[in-house]
Short mmCIF file of C-alpha atoms in Angstrom, two decimals:
data_model
loop_
_atom_site.label_atom_id
_atom_site.label_comp_id
_atom_site.label_asym_id
_atom_site.label_seq_id
_atom_site.Cartn_x
_atom_site.Cartn_y
_atom_site.Cartn_z
CA MET E 108 35.18 43.33 -34.77
CA ALA E 109 32.24 44.25 -37.01
CA GLY E 110 29.67 43.65 -34.25
CA GLU E 111 31.59 45.95 -31.88
CA ASP E 112 32.12 48.72 -34.46
CA GLN E 113 28.43 48.98 -35.33
CA GLU E 114 26.07 51.01 -33.18
CA LYS E 115 24.19 48.87 -30.66
CA THR E 116 20.60 49.97 -31.20
CA GLU E 117 18.70 46.65 -31.05
CA GLU E 118 17.04 45.20 -27.96
CA PRO E 119 18.88 42.13 -26.56
CA THR E 120 17.60 38.73 -27.63
CA SER E 121 16.42 36.16 -25.10
CA LYS E 122 19.63 34.19 -25.75
CA LYS E 123 21.77 37.25 -25.02
CA ILE E 124 19.91 37.82 -21.74
CA GLU E 125 20.16 34.13 -20.79
CA ASP E 126 23.89 34.04 -21.59
CA ALA E 127 24.44 37.12 -19.43
CA ARG E 128 22.44 35.51 -16.62
CA GLN E 129 24.55 32.33 -16.79
CA GLU E 130 27.65 34.51 -16.38
CA GLY E 131 26.15 36.12 -13.28
CA ASN E 132 25.37 39.38 -15.07
CA VAL E 133 21.90 40.28 -13.77
CA PRO E 134 20.10 43.57 -12.98
CA LYS E 135 20.93 43.84 -9.28
CA SER E 136 19.97 46.84 -7.18
CA GLN E 137 22.03 47.02 -3.99
CA ASP E 138 19.51 49.49 -2.56
CA ALA E 139 16.61 47.04 -2.97
CA ALA E 140 18.51 44.30 -1.13
CA ALA E 141 19.60 46.81 1.54
CA VAL E 142 16.08 48.11 2.20
CA VAL E 143 14.70 44.55 2.59
CA THR E 144 17.53 43.81 5.02
CA LEU E 145 16.88 47.06 6.92
CA ILE E 146 13.15 46.37 7.25
CA VAL E 147 13.76 42.82 8.49
CA ALA E 148 16.48 43.93 10.92
CA ILE E 149 14.40 46.73 12.49
CA THR E 150 11.22 44.59 12.64
CA LEU E 151 13.11 41.73 14.27
CA LEU E 152 14.82 44.11 16.67
CA LEU E 153 11.43 45.38 17.83
CA PHE E 154 10.12 41.84 18.34
CA LEU E 155 13.27 40.71 20.17
CA LEU E 156 13.69 43.82 22.30
CA GLY E 157 12.15 42.15 25.35
CA PHE E 158 14.13 38.95 24.82
CA MET E 159 17.38 40.90 24.37
CA GLY E 160 16.70 43.03 27.46
CA GLU E 161 16.07 39.90 29.52
CA ARG E 162 19.33 38.28 28.33
CA VAL E 163 21.30 41.47 29.10
CA ALA E 164 19.68 41.66 32.56
CA ASN E 165 20.60 38.02 33.23
CA LEU E 166 24.17 38.71 32.17
CA TYR E 167 24.27 41.77 34.44
CA ARG E 168 23.01 39.69 37.41
CA TYR E 169 25.61 37.05 36.57
CA TYR E 170 28.34 39.71 36.78
CA GLN E 171 26.91 40.94 40.11
CA SER E 172 27.23 37.46 41.57
CA PHE E 173 31.00 37.82 41.41
CA ILE E 174 31.13 41.01 43.51
CA GLY E 175 33.50 40.41 46.44
CA VAL E 176 34.80 37.18 44.91
CA GLU E 177 38.54 36.79 44.46
CA PHE E 178 39.22 36.32 40.74
CA ASP E 179 41.39 33.55 39.38
CA LEU E 180 41.98 32.20 35.86
CA ARG E 181 39.09 29.69 36.11
CA ILE E 182 36.57 32.41 37.09
CA ILE E 183 37.79 34.78 34.36
CA GLN E 184 37.43 32.00 31.76
CA ALA E 185 33.90 31.24 33.01
CA ILE E 186 32.89 34.92 32.80
CA MET E 187 34.31 35.25 29.28
CA MET E 188 32.59 32.05 28.06
CA LYS E 189 29.28 33.16 29.58
CA SER E 190 29.61 36.64 28.02
CA ILE E 191 30.44 35.24 24.56
CA PHE E 192 27.55 32.75 24.79
CA GLU E 193 25.01 35.43 25.78
CA VAL E 194 26.18 37.84 23.06
CA LEU E 195 25.87 35.05 20.46
CA ILE E 196 22.38 34.18 21.71
CA ILE E 197 21.36 37.85 21.42
CA LEU E 198 22.92 38.52 18.01
CA ALA E 199 22.41 35.15 16.25
CA PRO E 200 18.71 35.65 15.30
CA ILE E 201 19.39 39.15 13.95
CA VAL E 202 22.53 38.16 12.01
CA LEU E 203 20.86 35.06 10.50
CA SER E 204 17.74 37.03 9.59
CA ILE E 205 19.81 39.77 7.94
CA MET E 206 21.66 37.13 5.88
CA VAL E 207 18.37 35.50 4.80
CA ALA E 208 16.84 38.93 4.07
CA GLY E 209 19.84 39.82 1.89
CA ILE E 210 19.36 36.63 -0.12
CA ILE E 211 15.60 37.23 -0.43
CA GLY E 212 16.21 40.84 -1.50
CA ASN E 213 18.35 39.61 -4.40
CA VAL E 214 16.16 36.63 -5.34
CA MET E 215 13.12 38.95 -5.54
CA GLN E 216 14.92 40.94 -8.25
CA PHE E 217 16.28 38.26 -10.57
CA GLY E 218 15.28 34.84 -9.20
CA PHE E 219 17.58 32.13 -7.94
CA ILE E 220 20.81 31.71 -9.87
CA PHE E 221 23.97 29.75 -9.09
CA THR E 222 27.12 30.36 -11.11
CA THR E 223 30.84 30.38 -10.34
CA LYS E 224 31.84 32.53 -13.33
CA PRO E 225 31.93 35.89 -11.48
CA ILE E 226 34.51 34.50 -8.99
CA MET E 227 36.65 32.69 -11.56
CA PRO E 228 40.11 34.23 -12.21
CA ASN E 229 40.03 36.65 -15.12
CA LEU E 230 43.21 38.45 -16.21
CA SER E 231 41.22 41.19 -17.94
CA LYS E 232 39.85 42.22 -14.53
CA ILE E 233 43.36 43.13 -13.30
CA ASN E 234 44.27 45.10 -16.41
CA PRO E 235 45.33 48.54 -14.98
CA LEU E 236 44.33 50.44 -18.12
CA LYS E 237 40.89 48.84 -18.17
CA GLY E 238 40.55 49.46 -14.43
CA LEU E 239 41.43 53.14 -14.89
CA LYS E 240 38.91 53.40 -17.73
CA ASN E 241 36.18 51.83 -15.56
CA LEU E 242 37.07 54.19 -12.71
CA PHE E 243 36.11 57.20 -14.84
CA SER E 244 33.24 55.53 -16.71
CA LEU E 245 29.70 56.92 -16.88
CA LYS E 246 28.46 54.00 -14.78
CA LYS E 247 30.88 54.84 -11.94
CA LEU E 248 29.89 58.51 -12.16
CA ILE E 249 26.20 57.60 -11.86
CA GLU E 250 26.97 55.33 -8.88
CA SER E 251 28.87 58.15 -7.15
CA VAL E 252 26.02 60.62 -7.73
CA LYS E 253 23.52 58.05 -6.41
CA ILE E 254 25.53 57.57 -3.20
CA ILE E 255 25.82 61.33 -2.63
CA LEU E 256 22.08 61.80 -3.24
CA LYS E 257 21.12 58.90 -0.96
CA VAL E 258 23.31 60.10 1.91
CA GLY E 259 22.13 63.68 1.40
CA VAL E 260 18.43 62.75 1.35
CA VAL E 261 18.63 60.47 4.40
CA PHE E 262 20.70 62.93 6.45
CA THR E 263 18.38 65.81 5.53
CA ILE E 264 15.29 63.84 6.56
CA ALA E 265 16.95 62.64 9.77
CA PHE E 266 18.09 66.19 10.61
CA ILE E 267 14.59 67.66 10.09
CA VAL E 268 12.97 64.93 12.21
CA LEU E 269 15.58 65.20 14.99
CA LEU E 270 15.15 68.98 15.00
CA GLN E 271 11.46 68.49 15.77
CA PHE E 272 12.36 66.07 18.56
CA VAL E 273 14.86 68.52 20.09
CA LYS E 274 12.08 71.12 20.40
CA GLU E 275 10.23 68.70 22.69
CA LEU E 276 13.21 68.09 25.01
CA PRO E 277 12.39 70.86 27.57
CA LYS E 278 8.98 69.26 28.08
CA VAL E 279 10.43 65.72 28.20
CA GLU E 280 12.85 66.72 31.00
CA LEU E 281 9.84 66.95 33.33
CA TYR E 282 8.82 63.31 32.62
CA SER E 283 9.72 60.38 34.83
CA LEU E 284 12.56 58.11 33.71
CA ALA E 285 10.09 55.44 32.52
CA ALA E 286 8.10 58.04 30.55
CA GLN E 287 11.32 59.40 29.03
CA MET E 288 12.27 55.89 27.87
CA VAL E 289 8.82 55.44 26.28
CA TRP E 290 9.18 58.85 24.55
CA LEU E 291 12.65 57.91 23.32
CA ARG E 292 11.39 54.55 22.00
CA ASP E 293 8.45 56.17 20.18
CA LYS E 294 10.65 58.81 18.56
CA ALA E 295 13.20 56.18 17.53
CA LEU E 296 10.39 54.20 15.87
CA ILE E 297 9.13 57.30 14.05
CA LEU E 298 12.65 58.12 12.84
CA ALA E 299 13.20 54.49 11.74
CA ALA E 300 9.87 54.43 9.86
CA ILE E 301 10.63 57.70 8.04
CA VAL E 302 14.14 56.52 7.11
CA ILE E 303 12.76 53.18 5.86
CA ILE E 304 10.14 54.94 3.71
CA ALA E 305 12.85 57.20 2.27
CA PHE E 306 15.08 54.19 1.56
CA LEU E 307 12.13 52.32 0.03
CA ILE E 308 11.41 55.15 -2.43
CA ILE E 309 15.12 55.35 -3.31
CA ALA E 310 15.25 51.55 -3.77
CA ILE E 311 12.23 51.51 -6.12
CA LEU E 312 13.77 54.26 -8.25
CA ASP E 313 17.11 52.44 -8.19
CA VAL E 314 15.52 49.17 -9.39
CA PHE E 315 14.13 50.93 -12.47
CA LEU E 316 17.44 52.72 -13.10
CA VAL E 317 19.48 49.52 -12.71
CA ARG E 318 17.20 47.58 -15.07
CA PHE E 319 17.35 50.40 -17.63
CA GLN E 320 21.17 50.48 -17.46
CA TYR E 321 21.31 46.68 -17.61
CA PHE E 322 19.27 46.35 -20.80
CA GLN E 323 21.07 49.33 -22.33
CA GLY E 324 24.34 47.53 -21.67
CA LEU E 325 23.05 44.35 -23.36
CA LYS E 326 21.86 46.10 -26.51
CA MET E 327 23.12 44.54 -29.73
CA SER E 328 24.05 45.66 -33.20
CA LYS E 329 22.16 44.30 -36.21
CA GLN E 330 25.25 42.28 -37.16
CA GLU E 331 25.41 40.66 -33.69
CA ILE E 332 21.78 39.57 -34.03
CA LYS E 333 22.49 38.08 -37.47
CA ASP E 334 25.59 36.27 -36.15
CA GLU E 335 23.65 34.91 -33.18
CA TYR E 336 20.87 33.67 -35.45
CA LYS E 337 23.38 31.91 -37.71
CA GLN E 338 25.05 30.34 -34.69
CA MET E 339 21.74 29.09 -33.32
CA GLU E 340 20.62 27.90 -36.75
CA GLY E 341 23.75 25.76 -37.00
CA ASP E 342 23.34 24.25 -33.54
CA PRO E 343 21.97 20.67 -33.95
CA GLN E 344 20.14 20.82 -30.61
CA VAL E 345 18.47 24.13 -31.46
CA LYS E 346 17.56 22.90 -34.94
CA GLY E 347 16.11 19.70 -33.47
CA ARG E 348 14.11 21.66 -30.92
CA ILE E 349 12.77 24.05 -33.59
CA ARG E 350 11.84 21.06 -35.78
CA ARG E 351 9.99 19.38 -32.89
CA LEU E 352 8.10 22.58 -32.09
CA GLN E 353 7.16 23.02 -35.74
CA MET E 354 5.95 19.41 -35.98
CA GLU E 355 3.91 19.75 -32.78
CA ALA E 356 2.34 22.98 -34.04
CA ALA E 357 1.57 21.34 -37.41
CA ARG E 358 -0.05 18.36 -35.66
CA ARG E 359 -2.21 20.65 -33.52
CA ARG E 360 -3.36 22.62 -36.58
CA MET E 361 -3.99 19.39 -38.48
CA VAL E 362 -6.14 17.90 -35.70
CA GLN E 363 -8.09 21.18 -35.46
CA ASP E 364 -8.73 21.06 -39.23
CA VAL E 365 -10.66 17.80 -38.72
CA ALA E 366 -13.59 19.93 -37.52
CA GLY E 367 -14.06 21.19 -41.10
CA ALA E 368 -13.72 17.77 -42.77
CA ASP E 369 -16.56 15.90 -44.49
CA VAL E 370 -15.42 12.40 -43.54
CA VAL E 371 -12.68 10.54 -41.68
CA ILE E 372 -11.70 7.21 -43.28
CA THR E 373 -10.20 4.76 -40.75
CA ASN E 374 -8.41 1.41 -40.53
CA PRO E 375 -10.26 1.45 -37.96
CA THR E 376 -7.58 1.58 -35.20
CA HIS E 377 -4.18 2.28 -36.78
CA TYR E 378 -4.89 4.71 -39.64
CA ALA E 379 -7.12 7.77 -40.01
CA VAL E 380 -7.38 10.17 -42.97
CA ALA E 381 -9.71 13.20 -42.94
CA LEU E 382 -11.04 14.48 -46.29
CA ARG E 383 -12.82 17.70 -47.21
CA TYR E 384 -14.50 18.21 -50.58
CA ASP E 385 -15.48 21.73 -51.61
CA THR E 386 -17.22 21.16 -54.95
CA THR E 387 -17.45 24.90 -55.64
CA LYS E 388 -13.67 25.44 -55.56
CA GLU E 389 -11.91 22.11 -56.15
CA ASN E 390 -12.32 19.14 -58.48
CA ALA E 391 -11.26 16.51 -55.93
CA PRO E 392 -11.33 15.91 -52.15
CA ARG E 393 -8.44 17.34 -50.14
CA VAL E 394 -6.54 15.61 -47.29
CA VAL E 395 -6.85 17.91 -44.27
CA ALA E 396 -5.45 15.49 -41.66
CA LYS E 397 -3.84 12.08 -41.49
CA GLY E 398 -2.13 10.02 -38.83
CA VAL E 399 -1.33 6.61 -37.40
CA ASP E 400 -1.81 5.08 -33.95
CA PHE E 401 -2.13 7.84 -31.30
CA LEU E 402 -2.55 10.62 -33.87
CA ALA E 403 -5.19 8.54 -35.67
CA LEU E 404 -7.03 8.21 -32.37
CA ARG E 405 -6.89 12.00 -31.84
CA ILE E 406 -8.27 12.58 -35.36
CA LYS E 407 -11.17 10.21 -34.66
CA GLU E 408 -11.88 11.87 -31.30
CA MET E 409 -11.99 15.28 -32.98
CA ALA E 410 -14.31 13.88 -35.67
CA TYR E 411 -16.75 12.50 -33.10
CA LYS E 412 -16.58 15.78 -31.17
CA HIS E 413 -17.58 17.82 -34.24
CA ASN E 414 -20.07 15.29 -35.69
CA VAL E 415 -17.86 14.41 -38.67
CA ILE E 416 -18.76 11.03 -40.20
CA VAL E 417 -16.20 8.27 -39.46
CA TYR E 418 -16.13 5.65 -42.24
CA GLU E 419 -14.29 2.34 -41.82
CA ASN E 420 -12.43 1.14 -44.91
CA PRO E 421 -9.02 -0.33 -43.94
CA PRO E 422 -7.53 -0.78 -47.47
CA LEU E 423 -8.58 2.72 -48.57
CA ALA E 424 -7.38 4.32 -45.31
CA ARG E 425 -3.93 2.72 -45.71
CA GLN E 426 -3.76 3.68 -49.39
CA LEU E 427 -4.74 7.29 -48.73
CA TYR E 428 -2.19 7.57 -45.91
CA LYS E 429 0.55 6.13 -48.11
CA ASP E 430 -0.18 7.96 -51.40
CA CYS E 431 -1.51 11.35 -50.26
CA ASP E 432 0.37 14.27 -48.77
CA LEU E 433 -1.19 16.54 -46.19
CA ASP E 434 -3.21 19.45 -47.61
CA GLN E 435 -3.06 17.94 -51.13
CA LEU E 436 -5.84 16.71 -53.43
CA ILE E 437 -6.21 12.94 -53.67
CA PRO E 438 -4.69 11.30 -56.79
CA ARG E 439 -6.89 10.41 -59.75
CA GLU E 440 -6.52 6.63 -59.24
CA LEU E 441 -8.35 6.88 -55.90
CA PHE E 442 -11.30 8.89 -57.25
CA LYS E 443 -13.57 5.85 -57.69
CA ALA E 444 -12.99 4.41 -54.22
CA VAL E 445 -13.36 7.78 -52.52
CA SER E 446 -16.49 8.64 -54.53
CA GLU E 447 -18.21 5.61 -52.95
CA VAL E 448 -17.35 6.99 -49.53
CA PHE E 449 -18.76 10.42 -50.39
CA LYS E 450 -21.99 8.84 -51.69
CA PHE E 451 -22.39 7.31 -48.24
CA VAL E 452 -21.59 10.66 -46.61
CA TYR E 453 -24.12 12.58 -48.72
CA GLN E 454 -26.83 9.98 -48.04
CA ALA E 455 -26.09 10.06 -44.31
CA ASN E 456 -26.20 13.85 -44.24
CA LYS E 457 -29.45 13.83 -46.26
CA LYS E 458 -31.11 11.47 -43.77
CA LYS E 459 -29.86 13.61 -40.89
CA PHE E 460 -31.30 16.73 -42.59
CA LEU E 461 -34.70 15.09 -43.20
CA LYS E 462 -34.91 13.91 -39.57
CA SER E 463 -34.17 17.41 -38.31
#
């Protein structure tokens, strides 16, 4: 196809990005989700260490209560049920928290999205030739290099830290058992913190790399952008939405133009037409705003706000609204009626000037 043959040099449009999102194609960094999960898991483990130790101790005491007891099927079943229950109680908070953390880690990257398209059957996904091509693609190569670098960095850091710990072992051998456990806990926390920081740096870099690759993959050719524009232009819903937005923008500009009008002629409630007369440039007043009902009310409000004279003349207001287009000069046949209005405006402005 022409769009595929051309070089994809253009940034993806918002529609292209939204279409990709609806298909489940989003910039997703596995490392970012993993580091959030790791932080939550380790933090929770530290908080629950006492609780977990207590449950394990209770289970140990429960086992001790059967010392010297003759085992039968009922006792074995009871021990197994108790063991399974205690293990579930210990692991449930951690497992649930890891699941929630995994979801949060993904939602933080691309927001909440629900789509079934990625799991729908697709014959192109089982094409062996395409699969072989993907296996040796640049993306797969980058992923492989990333994995090797991550493992290498983490193992190197862990090795250096553990080497420092090993140097302290001769001194630690002289500690009491309780002191040794405290030392072991502190060193484990230090190692965990260093590994988390390393993973966090890797995850931040990975997020930027994934987003760069994602938007590179969505780039479009000039022909694709033209085709998309034509498609959107022909869509009745899109055309209707564009028309509504244009009308709303025009109304807002029109109401704002009332501030520069000389007079607003009203019905007084249903019609309002704002006129501006620049005698140095034009030979007739110009319609700068007009509206009925709610829009007429907005025009009047804007007139009062900016001290524009509001003049009640129902027949003239209706005639101006009917015969005059927006931003056009009034027709010759309305000159006489409108001139009477402007006489009133000039007199009112003169009185206001003399009072000031």
